[in-house]
Amino acid sequence: MLLRNVHIANQSEASDIQLCGDKIVSVFEADNDAAEETAISFNNAVAIPGLINSHDHLDFNLFPQFGDIKYDNYQEWAVHIHSVYKKEIGEVLQIPQALRAKWGLYKNLLCGVTTVVDHGVEHSFEQPVIEVFQHCQSLHSVAFEKNWRMKLNNISNIQKPVVIHVGEGIDASAYDEIKTLLNSNYIKRKIIAVHGIAMTSTNATKFKALVWCPASNYFMFGQTADVGHIKRFTPVLFGSDSTLTSSWDIWQHINAARKDGSLTDKELFESLTTTPAEIWKMKDAGKIEKNRQADIVIADKKNNEGWDAVLSILPEAILLVMKKGEIQLFDERLLHQLCEQNIFFSDFKPISINGVIKYVRGNIHQLINNIRSYHSEAIIPVEIVQTKSPFHVHTH
């Protein structure tokens, strides 16, 4: 397959990307005469590696945001929401966990995430639409993980990195929690911290990486980690967290991070691509280049150039999402091309995002209907679309 005439992230000249199976076999200057049995052509489009979301709770993405004040730490937030929003929490928890987790996959796919690091219990998915990374040990936090010291120092897991919420707050307890965790790491496990608002340069060096979730942090605490300083001492990865504390749309989080200004645009982009690929040991992910895994997102550039074209994408502007060379999502503007190329798409279902129709692999219609059978008011940011034929689309 050939993806024609795309501007690879922050490059001014257009390129063609040639794929074979799950790999990129060649990237070369755009050539309208290049022969290829199957080709998809684009106009004024940007191509980026599939995003790597380094922190999400897949089964927590049907909750609305909970919290109406600024908190000192995550324990205070948890006590408050379980008191004030008990009814709303119960309504979402009526939905089976498997359905909630599956929606979490689609939430990420719709934003161009092709790999997500899920924090929590391991889920089993049949033909997941994106890659779910679970080759790590998830501990929730010092406060809420039972027997966390024993689990942290379990020698049988020493080869796996530990992922844990830590320093998630702005008071003294958040600072003390980081010290407690590090002092309890008797066997010197590699720890990847999540949030780390209270992290300092001194203790940053003792972590394998920090997963930065700025949108969640600003919502709960009104401030976030000092990643402008921390990035000099440990790698910074990017995470969305769940809809309990932030938007379903990771691009809104990216916009918040750009406004924060702690990372340059290049560093921010790398926190979603090359840096997590290295930290999580996804050796073939994170770049669009020869011999890399064909995880590719193509979006309408609109009138943007440079990093604005890369970091100002909206879900409705995404034209194509590929995971390991397989199309997982495409915009209806590509429908005629795909039909003419005889590309198989009968297992795709159409949905509307802000009035723009996308075709998504798998039965997302059934998933939404199943979710709503348990909770009719569940917040799902897409609408089901019905089709009479591949060339006639109307909103339901």
GROMACS .gro file of N, CA and C in nm, residues 24 47 53 61 65 99 161 200 224 272 306 309 321 338-339 356 358 373 381 396:
model
   60
   24ILE      N    1   0.667  -0.014   0.762
   24ILE     CA    2   0.697   0.089   0.662
   24ILE      C    3   0.822   0.044   0.587
   47ALA      N    4   0.111   1.370   0.833
   47ALA     CA    5   0.122   1.233   0.882
   47ALA      C    6   0.210   1.233   1.006
   53ASN      N    7  -0.017   0.694   2.429
   53ASN     CA    8  -0.073   0.752   2.551
   53ASN      C    9  -0.020   0.671   2.669
   61ASN      N   10  -1.355   0.567   3.152
   61ASN     CA   11  -1.374   0.673   3.052
   61ASN      C   12  -1.519   0.699   3.014
   65GLN      N   13  -1.643   1.438   3.448
   65GLN     CA   14  -1.543   1.490   3.541
   65GLN      C   15  -1.609   1.514   3.677
   99LEU      N   16  -1.727  -0.364   2.905
   99LEU     CA   17  -1.780  -0.264   2.811
   99LEU      C   18  -1.713  -0.129   2.832
  161PRO      N   19   0.902  -0.275   3.481
  161PRO     CA   20   0.895  -0.145   3.548
  161PRO      C   21   0.767  -0.135   3.630
  200THR      N   22   1.073   1.677   4.276
  200THR     CA   23   1.184   1.774   4.270
  200THR      C   24   1.297   1.716   4.185
  224THR      N   25   0.046   2.186   3.801
  224THR     CA   26   0.097   2.058   3.753
  224THR      C   27   0.245   2.045   3.787
  272LEU      N   28   0.501   1.196   2.321
  272LEU     CA   29   0.390   1.114   2.273
  272LEU      C   30   0.434   1.012   2.168
  306GLY      N   31   0.414   2.370   1.012
  306GLY     CA   32   0.511   2.339   1.117
  306GLY      C   33   0.448   2.262   1.232
  309ALA      N   34   0.064   2.240   1.267
  309ALA     CA   35  -0.005   2.135   1.190
  309ALA      C   36  -0.002   2.002   1.263
  321VAL      N   37  -0.637   0.633   1.049
  321VAL     CA   38  -0.555   0.578   1.157
  321VAL      C   39  -0.522   0.434   1.120
  338LEU      N   40  -1.132   0.419  -0.123
  338LEU     CA   41  -1.120   0.284  -0.070
  338LEU      C   42  -1.208   0.186  -0.148
  339CYS      N   43  -1.327   0.230  -0.187
  339CYS     CA   44  -1.414   0.144  -0.268
  339CYS      C   45  -1.351   0.115  -0.403
  356VAL      N   46  -1.880   1.531   1.173
  356VAL     CA   47  -1.794   1.474   1.069
  356VAL      C   48  -1.798   1.321   1.081
  358LYS      N   49  -1.689   0.940   1.046
  358LYS     CA   50  -1.573   0.852   1.043
  358LYS      C   51  -1.623   0.707   1.039
  373SER      N   52  -2.779   0.057   2.732
  373SER     CA   53  -2.880  -0.031   2.793
  373SER      C   54  -2.862  -0.039   2.944
  381PRO      N   55  -1.908   1.085   2.332
  381PRO     CA   56  -1.896   1.205   2.248
  381PRO      C   57  -1.908   1.179   2.097
  396HIS      N   58  -2.824   0.944   1.174
  396HIS     CA   59  -2.940   0.886   1.242
  396HIS      C   60  -2.964   0.963   1.372
   0.00000   0.00000   0.00000
